[in-house]
């Protein structure tokens, strides 16, 4: 059951074209800050996907609706770290997580873009969906106000562990914000599963890039 009448938006080109010797650096501007992202061609997780741009833009322009200041925010599948950096600039206590092989580039991007900012220092941690959640993120210690996920659903075999991870971290009071490019039937099947478990609202659609932005919360019993 999907509620909401989504706004239709366009992903603004917030990147700044540069003449650069490096093909792998992208320059963006969000919340008045220039953000330089190093991409890596080795990994899916090390390229900026449209969902991250869509959610970064949405959080920047809807700060009253989703005030991240001093909130605890967990990003799953953080990739290059763009969204975690934007959340940090917006004042959140950010924990950015991804697979071990992505963490070096993720840490590099986050530290270089947040080191001189007077805000909560973000944390980068390994998180393999569905694995070791109780050990690494025990419920008694870790509670998040927001879970952020962008372009985590595509052709891969980890959709069940991904859903289990979303369920694990979404406690009463937690808001899951998920932006995804919808291109495969598996994407819609996953959306259906999310709708069956959570109260789910479509906040925005970006038709040019086939991105939907959804908000999900735990159902009250």
PDB file of C-alpha atoms in Angstrom:
ATOM      1  CA  UNK A   1       0.000   0.000   0.000  1.00  0.00           C
ATOM      2  CA  UNK A   2       1.706   3.073  -1.294  1.00  0.00           C
ATOM      3  CA  UNK A   3       0.463   6.485  -0.189  1.00  0.00           C
ATOM      4  CA  UNK A   4       1.272  10.039  -1.175  1.00  0.00           C
ATOM      5  CA  UNK A   5       0.969  12.247  -4.203  1.00  0.00           C
ATOM      6  CA  UNK A   6       4.617  12.704  -5.143  1.00  0.00           C
ATOM      7  CA  UNK A   7       6.049  15.933  -6.436  1.00  0.00           C
ATOM      8  CA  UNK A   8       7.622  15.678  -9.865  1.00  0.00           C
ATOM      9  CA  UNK A   9      11.175  16.978  -9.870  1.00  0.00           C
ATOM     10  CA  UNK A  10      14.188  17.155 -12.103  1.00  0.00           C
ATOM     11  CA  UNK A  11      17.697  16.311 -10.938  1.00  0.00           C
ATOM     12  CA  UNK A  12      19.510  19.617 -11.193  1.00  0.00           C
ATOM     13  CA  UNK A  13      23.002  19.545 -12.594  1.00  0.00           C
ATOM     14  CA  UNK A  14      24.726  20.525  -9.375  1.00  0.00           C
ATOM     15  CA  UNK A  15      28.056  19.425 -10.661  1.00  0.00           C
ATOM     16  CA  UNK A  16      30.575  22.002 -11.770  1.00  0.00           C
ATOM     17  CA  UNK A  17      32.306  21.164 -15.059  1.00  0.00           C
ATOM     18  CA  UNK A  18      36.078  21.232 -14.667  1.00  0.00           C
ATOM     19  CA  UNK A  19      39.003  20.963 -16.978  1.00  0.00           C
ATOM     20  CA  UNK A  20      40.850  18.236 -15.112  1.00  0.00           C
ATOM     21  CA  UNK A  21      43.564  15.731 -15.814  1.00  0.00           C
ATOM     22  CA  UNK A  22      41.593  13.253 -13.719  1.00  0.00           C
ATOM     23  CA  UNK A  23      38.631  11.586 -15.375  1.00  0.00           C
ATOM     24  CA  UNK A  24      37.575  10.295 -11.965  1.00  0.00           C
ATOM     25  CA  UNK A  25      36.807  13.481 -10.014  1.00  0.00           C
ATOM     26  CA  UNK A  26      33.346  15.031  -9.963  1.00  0.00           C
ATOM     27  CA  UNK A  27      32.610  18.437  -8.468  1.00  0.00           C
ATOM     28  CA  UNK A  28      29.193  19.118  -6.918  1.00  0.00           C
ATOM     29  CA  UNK A  29      27.675  21.980  -4.988  1.00  0.00           C
ATOM     30  CA  UNK A  30      25.131  21.290  -2.231  1.00  0.00           C
ATOM     31  CA  UNK A  31      24.056  23.465   0.700  1.00  0.00           C
ATOM     32  CA  UNK A  32      26.565  26.115  -0.370  1.00  0.00           C
ATOM     33  CA  UNK A  33      29.546  23.758  -0.226  1.00  0.00           C
ATOM     34  CA  UNK A  34      31.638  22.495  -3.073  1.00  0.00           C
ATOM     35  CA  UNK A  35      32.052  18.734  -2.806  1.00  0.00           C
ATOM     36  CA  UNK A  36      34.725  16.885  -4.755  1.00  0.00           C
ATOM     37  CA  UNK A  37      34.046  13.185  -5.247  1.00  0.00           C
ATOM     38  CA  UNK A  38      36.635  10.721  -6.443  1.00  0.00           C
ATOM     39  CA  UNK A  39      35.013   7.894  -8.346  1.00  0.00           C
ATOM     40  CA  UNK A  40      36.552   4.496  -8.908  1.00  0.00           C
ATOM     41  CA  UNK A  41      35.931   2.460 -12.021  1.00  0.00           C
ATOM     42  CA  UNK A  42      36.624  -0.823 -10.233  1.00  0.00           C
ATOM     43  CA  UNK A  43      33.432  -0.965  -8.209  1.00  0.00           C
ATOM     44  CA  UNK A  44      29.717  -0.349  -8.750  1.00  0.00           C
ATOM     45  CA  UNK A  45      29.720   1.318  -5.339  1.00  0.00           C
ATOM     46  CA  UNK A  46      32.311   3.866  -6.327  1.00  0.00           C
ATOM     47  CA  UNK A  47      30.345   5.805  -8.927  1.00  0.00           C
ATOM     48  CA  UNK A  48      27.790   8.515  -8.150  1.00  0.00           C
ATOM     49  CA  UNK A  49      24.382   7.156  -9.191  1.00  0.00           C
ATOM     50  CA  UNK A  50      21.282   9.306  -9.850  1.00  0.00           C
ATOM     51  CA  UNK A  51      19.515   8.256  -6.636  1.00  0.00           C
ATOM     52  CA  UNK A  52      22.253   9.900  -4.558  1.00  0.00           C
ATOM     53  CA  UNK A  53      21.898  13.138  -6.537  1.00  0.00           C
ATOM     54  CA  UNK A  54      18.110  13.034  -6.167  1.00  0.00           C
ATOM     55  CA  UNK A  55      18.132  12.479  -2.400  1.00  0.00           C
ATOM     56  CA  UNK A  56      20.952  14.995  -1.806  1.00  0.00           C
ATOM     57  CA  UNK A  57      18.945  17.599  -3.709  1.00  0.00           C
ATOM     58  CA  UNK A  58      15.732  16.699  -1.867  1.00  0.00           C
ATOM     59  CA  UNK A  59      17.331  16.932   1.585  1.00  0.00           C
ATOM     60  CA  UNK A  60      18.881  20.289   0.682  1.00  0.00           C
ATOM     61  CA  UNK A  61      15.550  21.767  -0.436  1.00  0.00           C
ATOM     62  CA  UNK A  62      13.335  20.154   2.252  1.00  0.00           C
ATOM     63  CA  UNK A  63      15.288  20.911   5.416  1.00  0.00           C
ATOM     64  CA  UNK A  64      12.158  21.892   7.340  1.00  0.00           C
ATOM     65  CA  UNK A  65      10.416  18.615   6.566  1.00  0.00           C
ATOM     66  CA  UNK A  66      13.518  16.511   7.220  1.00  0.00           C
ATOM     67  CA  UNK A  67      15.705  18.376   9.686  1.00  0.00           C
ATOM     68  CA  UNK A  68      18.924  16.392  10.009  1.00  0.00           C
ATOM     69  CA  UNK A  69      20.598  18.707  12.519  1.00  0.00           C
ATOM     70  CA  UNK A  70      22.010  16.652  15.431  1.00  0.00           C
ATOM     71  CA  UNK A  71      20.119  13.581  14.185  1.00  0.00           C
ATOM     72  CA  UNK A  72      21.708  10.140  13.970  1.00  0.00           C
ATOM     73  CA  UNK A  73      21.860   9.109  10.322  1.00  0.00           C
ATOM     74  CA  UNK A  74      22.954   5.772   8.854  1.00  0.00           C
ATOM     75  CA  UNK A  75      23.633   5.423   5.147  1.00  0.00           C
ATOM     76  CA  UNK A  76      23.635   1.857   3.829  1.00  0.00           C
ATOM     77  CA  UNK A  77      25.483   1.283   0.564  1.00  0.00           C
ATOM     78  CA  UNK A  78      27.115   4.716   0.807  1.00  0.00           C
ATOM     79  CA  UNK A  79      29.275   4.212  -2.293  1.00  0.00           C
ATOM     80  CA  UNK A  80      31.282   7.361  -2.979  1.00  0.00           C
ATOM     81  CA  UNK A  81      29.888   9.089   0.098  1.00  0.00           C
ATOM     82  CA  UNK A  82      28.208  12.061  -1.617  1.00  0.00           C
ATOM     83  CA  UNK A  83      24.914  11.699   0.269  1.00  0.00           C
ATOM     84  CA  UNK A  84      26.645  11.119   3.623  1.00  0.00           C
ATOM     85  CA  UNK A  85      28.699  14.278   3.040  1.00  0.00           C
ATOM     86  CA  UNK A  86      25.529  16.281   2.298  1.00  0.00           C
ATOM     87  CA  UNK A  87      23.868  14.870   5.451  1.00  0.00           C
ATOM     88  CA  UNK A  88      26.958  15.847   7.443  1.00  0.00           C
ATOM     89  CA  UNK A  89      26.858  19.405   6.052  1.00  0.00           C
ATOM     90  CA  UNK A  90      23.197  19.514   7.119  1.00  0.00           C
ATOM     91  CA  UNK A  91      24.356  18.844  10.690  1.00  0.00           C
ATOM     92  CA  UNK A  92      23.747  15.115  11.167  1.00  0.00           C
ATOM     93  CA  UNK A  93      25.785  12.556  13.117  1.00  0.00           C
ATOM     94  CA  UNK A  94      26.511  10.377  10.061  1.00  0.00           C
ATOM     95  CA  UNK A  95      27.607   6.755   9.863  1.00  0.00           C
ATOM     96  CA  UNK A  96      28.408   5.819   6.262  1.00  0.00           C
ATOM     97  CA  UNK A  97      28.571   2.089   5.547  1.00  0.00           C
ATOM     98  CA  UNK A  98      29.428  -0.145   2.625  1.00  0.00           C
ATOM     99  CA  UNK A  99      31.297  -3.282   1.617  1.00  0.00           C
ATOM    100  CA  UNK A 100      34.969  -3.611   2.668  1.00  0.00           C
ATOM    101  CA  UNK A 101      36.307  -3.059  -0.856  1.00  0.00           C
ATOM    102  CA  UNK A 102      34.522   0.304  -1.149  1.00  0.00           C
ATOM    103  CA  UNK A 103      35.576   1.722   2.237  1.00  0.00           C
ATOM    104  CA  UNK A 104      38.955   3.143   1.248  1.00  0.00           C
ATOM    105  CA  UNK A 105      37.524   5.408  -1.460  1.00  0.00           C
ATOM    106  CA  UNK A 106      34.480   6.190   0.710  1.00  0.00           C
ATOM    107  CA  UNK A 107      36.670   7.223   3.668  1.00  0.00           C
ATOM    108  CA  UNK A 108      38.870   9.334   1.405  1.00  0.00           C
ATOM    109  CA  UNK A 109      35.925  11.264  -0.042  1.00  0.00           C
ATOM    110  CA  UNK A 110      34.240  11.789   3.310  1.00  0.00           C
ATOM    111  CA  UNK A 111      37.356  12.958   5.121  1.00  0.00           C
ATOM    112  CA  UNK A 112      38.526  15.320   2.383  1.00  0.00           C
ATOM    113  CA  UNK A 113      35.085  16.956   2.120  1.00  0.00           C
ATOM    114  CA  UNK A 114      34.310  17.259   5.829  1.00  0.00           C
ATOM    115  CA  UNK A 115      37.700  17.757   7.520  1.00  0.00           C
ATOM    116  CA  UNK A 116      37.489  21.558   7.684  1.00  0.00           C
ATOM    117  CA  UNK A 117      33.815  21.759   8.556  1.00  0.00           C
ATOM    118  CA  UNK A 118      32.668  22.686  12.029  1.00  0.00           C
ATOM    119  CA  UNK A 119      30.207  19.814  12.433  1.00  0.00           C
ATOM    120  CA  UNK A 120      29.881  16.269  13.711  1.00  0.00           C
ATOM    121  CA  UNK A 121      32.703  14.107  12.410  1.00  0.00           C
ATOM    122  CA  UNK A 122      31.245  11.330  10.238  1.00  0.00           C
ATOM    123  CA  UNK A 123      32.087   7.691  10.825  1.00  0.00           C
ATOM    124  CA  UNK A 124      32.784   5.121   8.102  1.00  0.00           C
ATOM    125  CA  UNK A 125      32.048   1.474   8.889  1.00  0.00           C
ATOM    126  CA  UNK A 126      31.859  -1.857   7.119  1.00  0.00           C
ATOM    127  CA  UNK A 127      28.361  -3.219   6.679  1.00  0.00           C
ATOM    128  CA  UNK A 128      27.612  -6.307   4.620  1.00  0.00           C
ATOM    129  CA  UNK A 129      23.834  -6.435   4.251  1.00  0.00           C
ATOM    130  CA  UNK A 130      22.254  -9.044   6.471  1.00  0.00           C
ATOM    131  CA  UNK A 131      25.562 -10.127   8.044  1.00  0.00           C
ATOM    132  CA  UNK A 132      26.698  -9.616  11.639  1.00  0.00           C
ATOM    133  CA  UNK A 133      24.121  -6.900  12.336  1.00  0.00           C
ATOM    134  CA  UNK A 134      23.630  -7.870  15.984  1.00  0.00           C
ATOM    135  CA  UNK A 135      27.378  -8.059  16.591  1.00  0.00           C
ATOM    136  CA  UNK A 136      28.405  -4.895  14.744  1.00  0.00           C
ATOM    137  CA  UNK A 137      25.342  -2.739  15.419  1.00  0.00           C
ATOM    138  CA  UNK A 138      23.676  -4.050  18.612  1.00  0.00           C
ATOM    139  CA  UNK A 139      20.172  -2.673  19.049  1.00  0.00           C
ATOM    140  CA  UNK A 140      20.890  -1.613  22.638  1.00  0.00           C
ATOM    141  CA  UNK A 141      23.552   0.876  21.469  1.00  0.00           C
ATOM    142  CA  UNK A 142      22.642   1.858  17.930  1.00  0.00           C
ATOM    143  CA  UNK A 143      19.449   3.720  17.184  1.00  0.00           C
ATOM    144  CA  UNK A 144      19.124   5.912  14.104  1.00  0.00           C
ATOM    145  CA  UNK A 145      16.688   8.723  13.345  1.00  0.00           C
ATOM    146  CA  UNK A 146      17.185   8.312   9.598  1.00  0.00           C
ATOM    147  CA  UNK A 147      18.302   5.464   7.338  1.00  0.00           C
ATOM    148  CA  UNK A 148      19.410   6.647   3.896  1.00  0.00           C
ATOM    149  CA  UNK A 149      19.675   4.308   0.896  1.00  0.00           C
ATOM    150  CA  UNK A 150      20.165   5.246  -2.749  1.00  0.00           C
ATOM    151  CA  UNK A 151      20.350   3.002  -5.800  1.00  0.00           C
ATOM    152  CA  UNK A 152      20.798  -0.049  -3.590  1.00  0.00           C
ATOM    153  CA  UNK A 153      18.369  -2.076  -5.707  1.00  0.00           C
ATOM    154  CA  UNK A 154      19.562  -3.225  -9.133  1.00  0.00           C
ATOM    155  CA  UNK A 155      20.430  -6.599 -10.688  1.00  0.00           C
ATOM    156  CA  UNK A 156      22.074  -8.342  -7.765  1.00  0.00           C
ATOM    157  CA  UNK A 157      21.472 -11.321  -5.526  1.00  0.00           C
ATOM    158  CA  UNK A 158      21.509  -9.477  -2.214  1.00  0.00           C
ATOM    159  CA  UNK A 159      17.958  -8.098  -2.202  1.00  0.00           C
ATOM    160  CA  UNK A 160      16.723 -10.322   0.634  1.00  0.00           C
ATOM    161  CA  UNK A 161      19.684  -9.405   2.898  1.00  0.00           C
ATOM    162  CA  UNK A 162      19.134  -5.743   1.930  1.00  0.00           C
ATOM    163  CA  UNK A 163      15.498  -5.920   3.003  1.00  0.00           C
ATOM    164  CA  UNK A 164      16.491  -7.690   6.235  1.00  0.00           C
ATOM    165  CA  UNK A 165      18.997  -4.881   6.893  1.00  0.00           C
ATOM    166  CA  UNK A 166      16.345  -2.194   6.344  1.00  0.00           C
ATOM    167  CA  UNK A 167      13.991  -4.036   8.704  1.00  0.00           C
ATOM    168  CA  UNK A 168      16.747  -4.441  11.314  1.00  0.00           C
ATOM    169  CA  UNK A 169      17.606  -0.732  11.461  1.00  0.00           C
ATOM    170  CA  UNK A 170      14.081   0.678  11.088  1.00  0.00           C
ATOM    171  CA  UNK A 171      12.819   0.977  14.652  1.00  0.00           C
ATOM    172  CA  UNK A 172       9.745   2.919  15.766  1.00  0.00           C
ATOM    173  CA  UNK A 173      10.628   6.573  15.159  1.00  0.00           C
ATOM    174  CA  UNK A 174      13.151   5.830  12.407  1.00  0.00           C
ATOM    175  CA  UNK A 175      12.545   7.247   8.916  1.00  0.00           C
ATOM    176  CA  UNK A 176      13.925   5.332   5.939  1.00  0.00           C
ATOM    177  CA  UNK A 177      14.540   7.531   2.888  1.00  0.00           C
ATOM    178  CA  UNK A 178      15.200   5.440  -0.206  1.00  0.00           C
ATOM    179  CA  UNK A 179      15.850   6.831  -3.690  1.00  0.00           C
ATOM    180  CA  UNK A 180      16.257   4.441  -6.583  1.00  0.00           C
ATOM    181  CA  UNK A 181      16.362   4.368 -10.338  1.00  0.00           C
ATOM    182  CA  UNK A 182      13.613   1.958 -11.368  1.00  0.00           C
ATOM    183  CA  UNK A 183      14.529   0.020 -14.475  1.00  0.00           C
ATOM    184  CA  UNK A 184      14.023  -3.708 -13.849  1.00  0.00           C
ATOM    185  CA  UNK A 185      11.036  -5.766 -12.759  1.00  0.00           C
ATOM    186  CA  UNK A 186      13.144  -6.807  -9.741  1.00  0.00           C
ATOM    187  CA  UNK A 187      13.172  -3.150  -8.638  1.00  0.00           C
ATOM    188  CA  UNK A 188       9.372  -3.062  -8.563  1.00  0.00           C
ATOM    189  CA  UNK A 189       9.198  -6.438  -6.827  1.00  0.00           C
ATOM    190  CA  UNK A 190      11.475  -5.096  -4.112  1.00  0.00           C
ATOM    191  CA  UNK A 191       9.301  -1.981  -3.812  1.00  0.00           C
ATOM    192  CA  UNK A 192       6.284  -4.227  -3.331  1.00  0.00           C
ATOM    193  CA  UNK A 193       8.044  -6.066  -0.488  1.00  0.00           C
ATOM    194  CA  UNK A 194       8.945  -2.742   1.152  1.00  0.00           C
ATOM    195  CA  UNK A 195       5.302  -1.631   0.888  1.00  0.00           C
ATOM    196  CA  UNK A 196       4.145  -4.892   2.481  1.00  0.00           C
ATOM    197  CA  UNK A 197       6.378  -4.354   5.523  1.00  0.00           C
ATOM    198  CA  UNK A 198       6.499  -0.576   6.047  1.00  0.00           C
ATOM    199  CA  UNK A 199       4.196   2.414   5.815  1.00  0.00           C
ATOM    200  CA  UNK A 200       5.508   3.699   2.494  1.00  0.00           C
ATOM    201  CA  UNK A 201       5.000   7.076   0.811  1.00  0.00           C
ATOM    202  CA  UNK A 202       6.350   8.287  -2.518  1.00  0.00           C
ATOM    203  CA  UNK A 203       7.769  11.753  -1.795  1.00  0.00           C
ATOM    204  CA  UNK A 204       9.063  12.628  -5.240  1.00  0.00           C
ATOM    205  CA  UNK A 205       9.567  11.299  -8.730  1.00  0.00           C
ATOM    206  CA  UNK A 206      12.280  12.334 -11.160  1.00  0.00           C
ATOM    207  CA  UNK A 207      10.801  11.046 -14.448  1.00  0.00           C
ATOM    208  CA  UNK A 208      13.771  12.020 -16.645  1.00  0.00           C
ATOM    209  CA  UNK A 209      16.037   9.737 -14.640  1.00  0.00           C
ATOM    210  CA  UNK A 210      13.384   7.149 -13.652  1.00  0.00           C
ATOM    211  CA  UNK A 211      14.148   7.857  -9.986  1.00  0.00           C
ATOM    212  CA  UNK A 212      11.547   7.500  -7.244  1.00  0.00           C
ATOM    213  CA  UNK A 213      12.144   8.815  -3.741  1.00  0.00           C
ATOM    214  CA  UNK A 214      10.294   6.979  -0.972  1.00  0.00           C
ATOM    215  CA  UNK A 215       9.823   7.388   2.740  1.00  0.00           C
ATOM    216  CA  UNK A 216       9.168   4.294   4.845  1.00  0.00           C
ATOM    217  CA  UNK A 217       8.395   3.900   8.548  1.00  0.00           C
ATOM    218  CA  UNK A 218       7.626   0.958  10.790  1.00  0.00           C
ATOM    219  CA  UNK A 219       3.953   0.058  11.048  1.00  0.00           C
ATOM    220  CA  UNK A 220       2.445   0.588  14.458  1.00  0.00           C
ATOM    221  CA  UNK A 221       0.989  -2.666  15.749  1.00  0.00           C
TER     222      UNK A 221
END
